[in-house]
PDB file of C-alpha atoms in Angstrom:
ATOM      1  CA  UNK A  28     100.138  30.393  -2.888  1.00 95.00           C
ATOM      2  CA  UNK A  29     101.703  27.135  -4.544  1.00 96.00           C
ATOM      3  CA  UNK A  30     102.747  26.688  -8.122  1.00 97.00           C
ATOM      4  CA  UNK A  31     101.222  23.691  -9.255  1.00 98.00           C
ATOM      5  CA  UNK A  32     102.546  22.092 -12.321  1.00 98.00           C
ATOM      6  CA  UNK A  33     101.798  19.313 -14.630  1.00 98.00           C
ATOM      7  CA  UNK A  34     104.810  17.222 -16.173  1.00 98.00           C
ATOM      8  CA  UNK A  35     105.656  14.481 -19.117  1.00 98.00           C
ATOM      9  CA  UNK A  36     108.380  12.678 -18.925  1.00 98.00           C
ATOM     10  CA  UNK A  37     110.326   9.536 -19.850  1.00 98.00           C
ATOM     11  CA  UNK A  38     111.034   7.444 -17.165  1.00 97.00           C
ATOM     12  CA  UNK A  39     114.129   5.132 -19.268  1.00 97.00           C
ATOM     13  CA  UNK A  40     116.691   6.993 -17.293  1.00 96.00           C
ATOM     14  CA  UNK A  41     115.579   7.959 -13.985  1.00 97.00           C
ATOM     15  CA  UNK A  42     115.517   5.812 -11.009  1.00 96.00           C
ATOM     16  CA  UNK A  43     111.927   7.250 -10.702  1.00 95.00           C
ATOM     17  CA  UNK A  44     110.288   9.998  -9.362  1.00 96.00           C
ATOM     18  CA  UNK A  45     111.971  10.590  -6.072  1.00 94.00           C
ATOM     19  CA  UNK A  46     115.681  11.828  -5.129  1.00 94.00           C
ATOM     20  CA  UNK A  47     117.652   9.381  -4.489  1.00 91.00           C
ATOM     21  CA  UNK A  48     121.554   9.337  -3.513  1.00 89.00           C
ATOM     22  CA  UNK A  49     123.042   7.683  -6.100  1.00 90.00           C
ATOM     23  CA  UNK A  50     121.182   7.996  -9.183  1.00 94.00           C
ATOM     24  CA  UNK A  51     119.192  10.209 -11.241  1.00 96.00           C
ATOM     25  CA  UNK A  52     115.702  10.976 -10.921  1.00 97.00           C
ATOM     26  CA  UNK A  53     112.614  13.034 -11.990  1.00 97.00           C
ATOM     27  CA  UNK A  54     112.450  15.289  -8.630  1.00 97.00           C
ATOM     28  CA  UNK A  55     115.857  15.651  -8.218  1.00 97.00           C
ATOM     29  CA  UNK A  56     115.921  17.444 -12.031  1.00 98.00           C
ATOM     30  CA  UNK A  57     112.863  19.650 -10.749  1.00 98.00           C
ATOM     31  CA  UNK A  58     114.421  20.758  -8.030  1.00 97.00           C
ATOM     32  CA  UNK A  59     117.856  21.905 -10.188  1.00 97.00           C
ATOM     33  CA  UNK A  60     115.740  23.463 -12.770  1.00 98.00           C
ATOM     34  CA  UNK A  61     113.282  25.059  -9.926  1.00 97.00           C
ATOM     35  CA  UNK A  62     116.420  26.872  -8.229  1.00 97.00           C
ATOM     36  CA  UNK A  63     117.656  28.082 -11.216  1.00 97.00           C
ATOM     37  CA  UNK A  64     114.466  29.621 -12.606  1.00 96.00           C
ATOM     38  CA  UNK A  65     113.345  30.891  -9.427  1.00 96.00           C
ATOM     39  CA  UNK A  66     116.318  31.703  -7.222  1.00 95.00           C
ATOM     40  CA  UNK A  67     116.505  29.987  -4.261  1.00 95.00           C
ATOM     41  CA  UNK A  68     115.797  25.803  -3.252  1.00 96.00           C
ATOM     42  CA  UNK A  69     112.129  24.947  -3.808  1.00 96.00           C
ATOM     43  CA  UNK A  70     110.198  22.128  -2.509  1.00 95.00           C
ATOM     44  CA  UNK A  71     108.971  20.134  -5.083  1.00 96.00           C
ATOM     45  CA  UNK A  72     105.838  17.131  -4.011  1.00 96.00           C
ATOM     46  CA  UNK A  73     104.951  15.066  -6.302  1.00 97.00           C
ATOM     47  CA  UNK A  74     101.579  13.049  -6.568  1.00 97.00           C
ATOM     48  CA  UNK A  75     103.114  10.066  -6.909  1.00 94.00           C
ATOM     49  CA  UNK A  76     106.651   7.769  -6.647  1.00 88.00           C
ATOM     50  CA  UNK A  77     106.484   6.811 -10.097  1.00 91.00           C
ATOM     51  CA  UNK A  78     109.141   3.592 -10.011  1.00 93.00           C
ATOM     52  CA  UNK A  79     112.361   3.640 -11.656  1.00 95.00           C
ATOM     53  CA  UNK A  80     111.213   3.461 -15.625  1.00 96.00           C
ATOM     54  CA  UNK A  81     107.918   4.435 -15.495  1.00 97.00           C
ATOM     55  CA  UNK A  82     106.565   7.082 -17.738  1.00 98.00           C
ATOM     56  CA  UNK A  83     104.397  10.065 -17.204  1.00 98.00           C
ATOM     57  CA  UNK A  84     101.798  11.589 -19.763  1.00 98.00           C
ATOM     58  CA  UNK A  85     100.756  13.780 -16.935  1.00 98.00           C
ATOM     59  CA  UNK A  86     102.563  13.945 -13.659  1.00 98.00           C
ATOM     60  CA  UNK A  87     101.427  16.782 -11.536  1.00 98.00           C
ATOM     61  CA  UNK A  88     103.637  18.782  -8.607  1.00 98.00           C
ATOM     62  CA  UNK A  89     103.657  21.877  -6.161  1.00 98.00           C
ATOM     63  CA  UNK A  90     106.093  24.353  -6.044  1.00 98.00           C
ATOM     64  CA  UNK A  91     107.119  26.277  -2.999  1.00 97.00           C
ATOM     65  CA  UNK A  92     110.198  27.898  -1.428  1.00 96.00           C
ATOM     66  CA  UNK A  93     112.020  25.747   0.440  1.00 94.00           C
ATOM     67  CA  UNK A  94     110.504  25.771   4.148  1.00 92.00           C
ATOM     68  CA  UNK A  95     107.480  27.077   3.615  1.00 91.00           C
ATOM     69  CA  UNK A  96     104.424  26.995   1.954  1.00 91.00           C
ATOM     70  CA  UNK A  97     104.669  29.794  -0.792  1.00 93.00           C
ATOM     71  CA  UNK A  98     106.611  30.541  -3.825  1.00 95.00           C
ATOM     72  CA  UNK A  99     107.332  34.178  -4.712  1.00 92.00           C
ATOM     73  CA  UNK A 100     107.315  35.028  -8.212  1.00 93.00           C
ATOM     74  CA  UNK A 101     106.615  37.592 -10.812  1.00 93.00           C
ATOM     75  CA  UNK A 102     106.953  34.950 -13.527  1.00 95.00           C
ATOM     76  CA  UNK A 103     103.175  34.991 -14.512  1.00 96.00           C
ATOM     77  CA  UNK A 104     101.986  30.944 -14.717  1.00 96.00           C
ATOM     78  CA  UNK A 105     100.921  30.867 -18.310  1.00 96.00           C
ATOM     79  CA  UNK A 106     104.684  31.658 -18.671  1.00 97.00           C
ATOM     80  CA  UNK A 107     106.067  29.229 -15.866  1.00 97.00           C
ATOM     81  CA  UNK A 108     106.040  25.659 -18.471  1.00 98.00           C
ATOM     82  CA  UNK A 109     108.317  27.369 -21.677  1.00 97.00           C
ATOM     83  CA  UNK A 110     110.856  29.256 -19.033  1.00 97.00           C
ATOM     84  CA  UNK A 111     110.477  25.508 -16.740  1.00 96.00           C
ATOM     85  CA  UNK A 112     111.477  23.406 -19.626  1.00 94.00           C
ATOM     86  CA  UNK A 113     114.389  25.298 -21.062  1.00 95.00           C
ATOM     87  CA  UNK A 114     115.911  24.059 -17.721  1.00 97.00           C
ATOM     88  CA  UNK A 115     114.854  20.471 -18.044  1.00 98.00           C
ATOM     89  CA  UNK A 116     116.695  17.814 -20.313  1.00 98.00           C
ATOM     90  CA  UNK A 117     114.918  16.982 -23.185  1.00 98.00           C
ATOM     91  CA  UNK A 118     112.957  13.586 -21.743  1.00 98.00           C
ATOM     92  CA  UNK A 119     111.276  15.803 -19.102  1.00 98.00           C
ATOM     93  CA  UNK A 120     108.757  19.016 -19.708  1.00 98.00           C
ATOM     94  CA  UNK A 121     106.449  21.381 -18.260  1.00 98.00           C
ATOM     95  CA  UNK A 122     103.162  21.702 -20.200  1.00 98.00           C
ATOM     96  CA  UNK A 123     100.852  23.409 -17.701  1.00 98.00           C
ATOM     97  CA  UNK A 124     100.978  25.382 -14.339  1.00 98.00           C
ATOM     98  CA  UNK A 125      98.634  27.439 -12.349  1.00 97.00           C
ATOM     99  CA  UNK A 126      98.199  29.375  -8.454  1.00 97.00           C
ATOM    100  CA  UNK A 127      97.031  26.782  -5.793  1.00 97.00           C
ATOM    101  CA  UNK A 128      95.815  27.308  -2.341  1.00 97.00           C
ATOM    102  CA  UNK A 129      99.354  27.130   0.124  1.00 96.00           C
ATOM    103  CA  UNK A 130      97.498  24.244   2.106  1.00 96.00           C
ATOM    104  CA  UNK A 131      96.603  22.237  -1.178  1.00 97.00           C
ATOM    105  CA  UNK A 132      98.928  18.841  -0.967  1.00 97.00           C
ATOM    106  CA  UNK A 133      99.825  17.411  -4.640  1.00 97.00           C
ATOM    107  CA  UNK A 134      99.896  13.520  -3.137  1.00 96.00           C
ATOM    108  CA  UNK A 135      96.739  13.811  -0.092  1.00 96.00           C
ATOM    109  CA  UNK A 136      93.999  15.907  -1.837  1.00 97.00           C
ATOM    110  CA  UNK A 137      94.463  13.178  -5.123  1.00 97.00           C
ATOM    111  CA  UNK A 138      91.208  11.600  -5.566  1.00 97.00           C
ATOM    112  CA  UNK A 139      91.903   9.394  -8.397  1.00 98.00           C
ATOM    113  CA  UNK A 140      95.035   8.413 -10.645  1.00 98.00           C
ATOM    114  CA  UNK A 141      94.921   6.513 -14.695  1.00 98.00           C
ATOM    115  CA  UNK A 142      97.881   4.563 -15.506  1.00 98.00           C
ATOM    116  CA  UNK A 143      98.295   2.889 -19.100  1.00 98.00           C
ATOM    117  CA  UNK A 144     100.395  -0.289 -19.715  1.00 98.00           C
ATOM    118  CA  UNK A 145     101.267  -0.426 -23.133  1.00 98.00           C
ATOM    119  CA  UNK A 146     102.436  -3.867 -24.843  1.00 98.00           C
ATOM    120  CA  UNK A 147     103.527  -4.294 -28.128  1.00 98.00           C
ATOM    121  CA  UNK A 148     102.267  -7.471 -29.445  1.00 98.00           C
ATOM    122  CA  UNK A 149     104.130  -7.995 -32.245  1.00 98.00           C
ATOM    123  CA  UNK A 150     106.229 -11.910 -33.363  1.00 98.00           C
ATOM    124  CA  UNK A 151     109.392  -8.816 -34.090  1.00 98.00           C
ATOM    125  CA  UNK A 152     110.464  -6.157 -31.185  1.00 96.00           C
ATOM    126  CA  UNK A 153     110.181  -2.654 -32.469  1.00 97.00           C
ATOM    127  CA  UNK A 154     113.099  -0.489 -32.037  1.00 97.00           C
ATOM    128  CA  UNK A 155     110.456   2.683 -31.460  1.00 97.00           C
ATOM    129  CA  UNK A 156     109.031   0.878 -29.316  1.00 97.00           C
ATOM    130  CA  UNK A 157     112.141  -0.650 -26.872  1.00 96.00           C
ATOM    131  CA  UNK A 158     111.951   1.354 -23.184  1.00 96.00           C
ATOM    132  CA  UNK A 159     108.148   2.544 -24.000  1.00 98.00           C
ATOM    133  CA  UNK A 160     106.208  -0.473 -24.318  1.00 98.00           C
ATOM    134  CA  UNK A 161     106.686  -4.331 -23.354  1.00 98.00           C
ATOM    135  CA  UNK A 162     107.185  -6.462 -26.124  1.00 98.00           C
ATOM    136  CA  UNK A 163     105.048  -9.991 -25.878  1.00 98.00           C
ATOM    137  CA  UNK A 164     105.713 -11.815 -29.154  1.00 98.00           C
ATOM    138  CA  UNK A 165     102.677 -13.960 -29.133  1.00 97.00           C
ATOM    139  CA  UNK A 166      99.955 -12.329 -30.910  1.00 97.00           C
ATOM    140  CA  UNK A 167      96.537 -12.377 -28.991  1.00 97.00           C
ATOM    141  CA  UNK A 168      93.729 -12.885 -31.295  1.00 97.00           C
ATOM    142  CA  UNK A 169      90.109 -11.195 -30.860  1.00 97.00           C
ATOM    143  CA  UNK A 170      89.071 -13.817 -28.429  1.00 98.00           C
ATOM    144  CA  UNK A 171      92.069 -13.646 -26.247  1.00 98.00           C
ATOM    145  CA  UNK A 172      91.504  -9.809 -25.948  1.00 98.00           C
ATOM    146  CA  UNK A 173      87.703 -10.752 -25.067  1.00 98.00           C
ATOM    147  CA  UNK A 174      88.913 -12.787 -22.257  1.00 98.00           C
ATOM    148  CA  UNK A 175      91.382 -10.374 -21.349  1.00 98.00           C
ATOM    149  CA  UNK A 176      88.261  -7.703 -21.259  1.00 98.00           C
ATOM    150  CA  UNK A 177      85.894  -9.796 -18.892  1.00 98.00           C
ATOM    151  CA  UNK A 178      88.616 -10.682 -16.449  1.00 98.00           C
ATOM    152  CA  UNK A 179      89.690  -6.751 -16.357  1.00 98.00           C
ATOM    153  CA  UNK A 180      85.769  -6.207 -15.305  1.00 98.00           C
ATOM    154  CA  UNK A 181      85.817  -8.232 -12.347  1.00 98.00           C
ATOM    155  CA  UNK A 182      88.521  -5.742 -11.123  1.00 98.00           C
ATOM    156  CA  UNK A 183      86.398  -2.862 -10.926  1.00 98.00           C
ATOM    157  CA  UNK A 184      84.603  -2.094  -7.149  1.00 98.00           C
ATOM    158  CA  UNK A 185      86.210  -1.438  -3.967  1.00 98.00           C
ATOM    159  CA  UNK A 186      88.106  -4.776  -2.885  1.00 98.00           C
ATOM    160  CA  UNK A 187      91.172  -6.282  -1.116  1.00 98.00           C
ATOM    161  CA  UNK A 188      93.740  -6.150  -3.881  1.00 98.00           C
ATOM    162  CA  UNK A 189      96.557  -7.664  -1.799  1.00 97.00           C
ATOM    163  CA  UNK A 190      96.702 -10.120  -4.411  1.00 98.00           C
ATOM    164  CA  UNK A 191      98.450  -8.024  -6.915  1.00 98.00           C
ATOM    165  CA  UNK A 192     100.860  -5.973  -4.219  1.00 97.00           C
ATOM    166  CA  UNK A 193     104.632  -6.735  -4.177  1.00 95.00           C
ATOM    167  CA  UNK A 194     105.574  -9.169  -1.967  1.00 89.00           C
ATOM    168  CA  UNK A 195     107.098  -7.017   1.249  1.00 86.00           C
ATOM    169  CA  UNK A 196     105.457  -3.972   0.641  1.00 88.00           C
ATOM    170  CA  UNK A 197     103.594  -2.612   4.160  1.00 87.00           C
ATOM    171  CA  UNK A 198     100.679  -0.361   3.224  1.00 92.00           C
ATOM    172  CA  UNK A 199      98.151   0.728   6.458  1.00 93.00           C
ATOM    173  CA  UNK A 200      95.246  -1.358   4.262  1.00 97.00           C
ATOM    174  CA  UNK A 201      95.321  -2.538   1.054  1.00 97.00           C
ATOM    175  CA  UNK A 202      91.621  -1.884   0.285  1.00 98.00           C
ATOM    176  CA  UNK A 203      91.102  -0.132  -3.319  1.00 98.00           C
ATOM    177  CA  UNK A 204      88.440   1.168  -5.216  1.00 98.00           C
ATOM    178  CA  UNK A 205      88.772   0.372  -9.039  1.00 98.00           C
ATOM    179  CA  UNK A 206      86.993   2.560 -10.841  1.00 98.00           C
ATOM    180  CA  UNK A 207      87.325   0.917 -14.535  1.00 98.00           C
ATOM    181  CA  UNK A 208      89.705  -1.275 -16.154  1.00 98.00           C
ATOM    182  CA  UNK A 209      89.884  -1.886 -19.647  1.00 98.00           C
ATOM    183  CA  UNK A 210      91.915  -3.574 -21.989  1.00 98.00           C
ATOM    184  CA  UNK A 211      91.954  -1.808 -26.363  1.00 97.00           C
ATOM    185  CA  UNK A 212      93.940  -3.295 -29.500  1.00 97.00           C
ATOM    186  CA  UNK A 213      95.683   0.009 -31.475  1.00 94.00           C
ATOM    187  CA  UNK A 214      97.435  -1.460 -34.315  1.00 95.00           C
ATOM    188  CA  UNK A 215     100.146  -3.489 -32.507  1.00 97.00           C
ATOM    189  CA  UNK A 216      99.325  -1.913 -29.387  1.00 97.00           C
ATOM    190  CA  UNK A 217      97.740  -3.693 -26.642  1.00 98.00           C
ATOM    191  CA  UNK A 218      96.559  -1.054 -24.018  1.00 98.00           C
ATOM    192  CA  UNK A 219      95.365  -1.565 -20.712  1.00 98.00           C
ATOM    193  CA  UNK A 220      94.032   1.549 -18.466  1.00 98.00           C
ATOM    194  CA  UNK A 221      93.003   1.412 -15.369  1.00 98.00           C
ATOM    195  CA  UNK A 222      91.639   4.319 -12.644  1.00 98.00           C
ATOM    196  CA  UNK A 223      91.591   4.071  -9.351  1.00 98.00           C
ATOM    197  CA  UNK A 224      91.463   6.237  -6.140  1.00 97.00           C
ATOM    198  CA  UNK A 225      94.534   4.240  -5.081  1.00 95.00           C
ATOM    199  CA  UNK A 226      97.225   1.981  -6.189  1.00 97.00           C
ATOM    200  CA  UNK A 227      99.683  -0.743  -4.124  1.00 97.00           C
ATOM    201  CA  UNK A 228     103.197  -0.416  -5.207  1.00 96.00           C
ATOM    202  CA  UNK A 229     103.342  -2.666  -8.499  1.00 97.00           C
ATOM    203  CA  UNK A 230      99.551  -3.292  -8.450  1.00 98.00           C
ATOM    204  CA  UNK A 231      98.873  -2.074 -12.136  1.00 98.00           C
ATOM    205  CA  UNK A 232     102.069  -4.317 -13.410  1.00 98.00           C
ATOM    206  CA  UNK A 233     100.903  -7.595 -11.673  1.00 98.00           C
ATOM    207  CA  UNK A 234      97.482  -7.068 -13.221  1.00 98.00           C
ATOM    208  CA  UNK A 235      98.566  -6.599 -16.228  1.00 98.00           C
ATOM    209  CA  UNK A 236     100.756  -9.654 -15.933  1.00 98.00           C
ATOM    210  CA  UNK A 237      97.840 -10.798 -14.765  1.00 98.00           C
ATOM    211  CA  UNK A 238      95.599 -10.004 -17.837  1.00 98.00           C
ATOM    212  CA  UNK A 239      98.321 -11.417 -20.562  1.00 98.00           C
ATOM    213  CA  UNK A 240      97.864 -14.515 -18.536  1.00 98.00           C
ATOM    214  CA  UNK A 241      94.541 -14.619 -19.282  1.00 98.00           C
ATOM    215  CA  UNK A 242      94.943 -14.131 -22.508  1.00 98.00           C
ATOM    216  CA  UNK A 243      97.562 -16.720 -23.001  1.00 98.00           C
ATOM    217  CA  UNK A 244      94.860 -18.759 -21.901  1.00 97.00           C
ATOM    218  CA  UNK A 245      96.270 -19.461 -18.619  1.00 98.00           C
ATOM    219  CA  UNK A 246      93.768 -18.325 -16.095  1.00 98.00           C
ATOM    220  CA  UNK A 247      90.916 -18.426 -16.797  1.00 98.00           C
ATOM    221  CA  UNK A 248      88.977 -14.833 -16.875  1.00 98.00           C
ATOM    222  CA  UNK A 249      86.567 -16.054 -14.346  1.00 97.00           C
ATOM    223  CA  UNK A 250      89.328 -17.196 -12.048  1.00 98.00           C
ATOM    224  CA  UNK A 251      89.688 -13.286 -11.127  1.00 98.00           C
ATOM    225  CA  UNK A 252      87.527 -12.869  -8.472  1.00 98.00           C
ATOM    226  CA  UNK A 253      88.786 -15.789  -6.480  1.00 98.00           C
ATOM    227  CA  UNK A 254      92.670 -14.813  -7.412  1.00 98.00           C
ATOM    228  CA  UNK A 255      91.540 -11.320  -5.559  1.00 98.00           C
ATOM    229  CA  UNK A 256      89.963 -12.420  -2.760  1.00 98.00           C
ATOM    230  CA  UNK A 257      92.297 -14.868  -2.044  1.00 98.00           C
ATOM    231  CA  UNK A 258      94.968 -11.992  -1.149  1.00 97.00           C
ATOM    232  CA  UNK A 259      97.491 -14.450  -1.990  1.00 97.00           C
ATOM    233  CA  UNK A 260     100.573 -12.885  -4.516  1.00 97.00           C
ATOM    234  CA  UNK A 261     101.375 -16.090  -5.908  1.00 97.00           C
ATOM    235  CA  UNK A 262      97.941 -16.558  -7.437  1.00 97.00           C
ATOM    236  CA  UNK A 263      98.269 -13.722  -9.442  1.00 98.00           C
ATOM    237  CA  UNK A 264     100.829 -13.219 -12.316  1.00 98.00           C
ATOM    238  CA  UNK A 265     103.935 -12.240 -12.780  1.00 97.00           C
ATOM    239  CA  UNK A 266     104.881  -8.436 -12.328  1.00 98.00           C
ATOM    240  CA  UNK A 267     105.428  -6.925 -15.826  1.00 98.00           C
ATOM    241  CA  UNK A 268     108.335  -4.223 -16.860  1.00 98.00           C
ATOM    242  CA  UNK A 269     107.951  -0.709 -15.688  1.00 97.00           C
ATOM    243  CA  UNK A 270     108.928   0.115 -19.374  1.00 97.00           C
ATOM    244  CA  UNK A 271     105.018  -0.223 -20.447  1.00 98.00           C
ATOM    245  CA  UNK A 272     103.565   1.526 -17.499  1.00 98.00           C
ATOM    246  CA  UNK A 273     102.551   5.617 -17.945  1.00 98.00           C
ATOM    247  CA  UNK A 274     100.701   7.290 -15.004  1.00 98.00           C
ATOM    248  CA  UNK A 275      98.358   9.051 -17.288  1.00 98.00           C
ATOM    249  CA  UNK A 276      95.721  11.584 -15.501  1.00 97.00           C
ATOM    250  CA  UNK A 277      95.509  12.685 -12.049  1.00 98.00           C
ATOM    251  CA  UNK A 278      92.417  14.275 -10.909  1.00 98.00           C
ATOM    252  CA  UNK A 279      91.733  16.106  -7.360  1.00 98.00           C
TER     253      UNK A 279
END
């Protein structure tokens, strides 16, 4: 049996998910606090390689032994996310773990992944805000968000969305299937969230780069469709921060 975990974290200092040589990141912190709460060097897979900056509301993970498919415990799971976290720094926890099948793969079985991109739209940055949320000092009005809403529902369906993929990315197809997009007003919080079974690396930041254009009134919300199926990068907008973006729910 796996350990399967769920995880929060802020993404301000990391380099992202995966372990990389020269700087810090999410797995690599896992991995320290795995050894030293279990023992021995674990294998840690993610279901996802959240960019450097991006934030997680609810990143989930397996846990096994290093080089092979099982972890060996006594530590009971309800117990596994306090004794986790005491071995985490404070911008990365634990909040859930439970006994998976040893074949169960935290990246493959994923049938569909939320992210939110939060923007503070606000004429004055907020300090609470800075690293957590892109600031766009021109305040969208109630129509602009409309606009913003109907050119978020032509994204939903299964489609080509080569449109909003970083330019030199190499994917084996980058067919989709949107499940919803939506765009909410909290306070001075704009919020988008989007679902999908999929995503192309930057594809939720070039939307939403995407969807401010819109509401700056510089596509037009109707323009979507034909900025999608033209698979062409430069159509779209421009690719947002990764200081917004939160992969939010994961569901297998």
């Amino acid at each position: 049996m796996k350990l399967f975990i769920k995880v929060r974290y802020l993404g301000t200092n990391y380099c992202g998910y995966q372990v990389q040589p020269n700087a810090p990141s999410i797995q690599q912190k896992l991995n320290e606090a795995a050894h030293t709460l279990f023992g021995y060097d674990c294998d840690i897979v993610g279901c996802s390689r959240t960019d450097s900056g991006v934030h997680a509301n609810e990143f989930c993970a397996t846990v096994a032994q290093k080089g092979c498919d099982d972890l060996i415990t006594s530590l009971p799971p309800e117990r596994v996310p306090l004794a986790f976290s005491a071995h985490l720094p404070p911008d990365i926890s634990v909040f859930d773990a439970k006994w998976v099948p040893s074949d169960f793969h935290a990246r493959y079985d994923v049938l569909e992944k939320e992210y939110l991109y939060r923007i503070y739209n606000a004429p004055v940055r907020d300090p609470f805000w800075e690293g957590r949320a892109y600031h766009l000092p021109r305040v969208l009005d109630d129509a602009a968000l409309a606009r913003m809403r109907q050119a978020a529902a032509h994204l939903v369906g299964k489609q080509d969305f080569a449109a909003y993929m970083a330019q030199g990315s190499t994917v084996a197809t980058t067919v989709r299937t949107v499940k919803s997009a939506s765009v909410e007003r909290d306070g001075e919080l704009l919020v988008l969230r989007i679902s999908a079974d999929g995503f192309l690396y930057n594809m939720v930041r070039i939307i939403t780069g995407t969807l401010i254009d819109v509401g700056l009134g510089k596509i037009d919300p109707d323009e979507i469709p034909a900025i999608t199926a033209s698979c062409d990068r430069s159509r779209a907008g421009m690719t947002v921060p990764a200081c917004g973006l939160y992969l939010n729910r994961v569901l297998y």
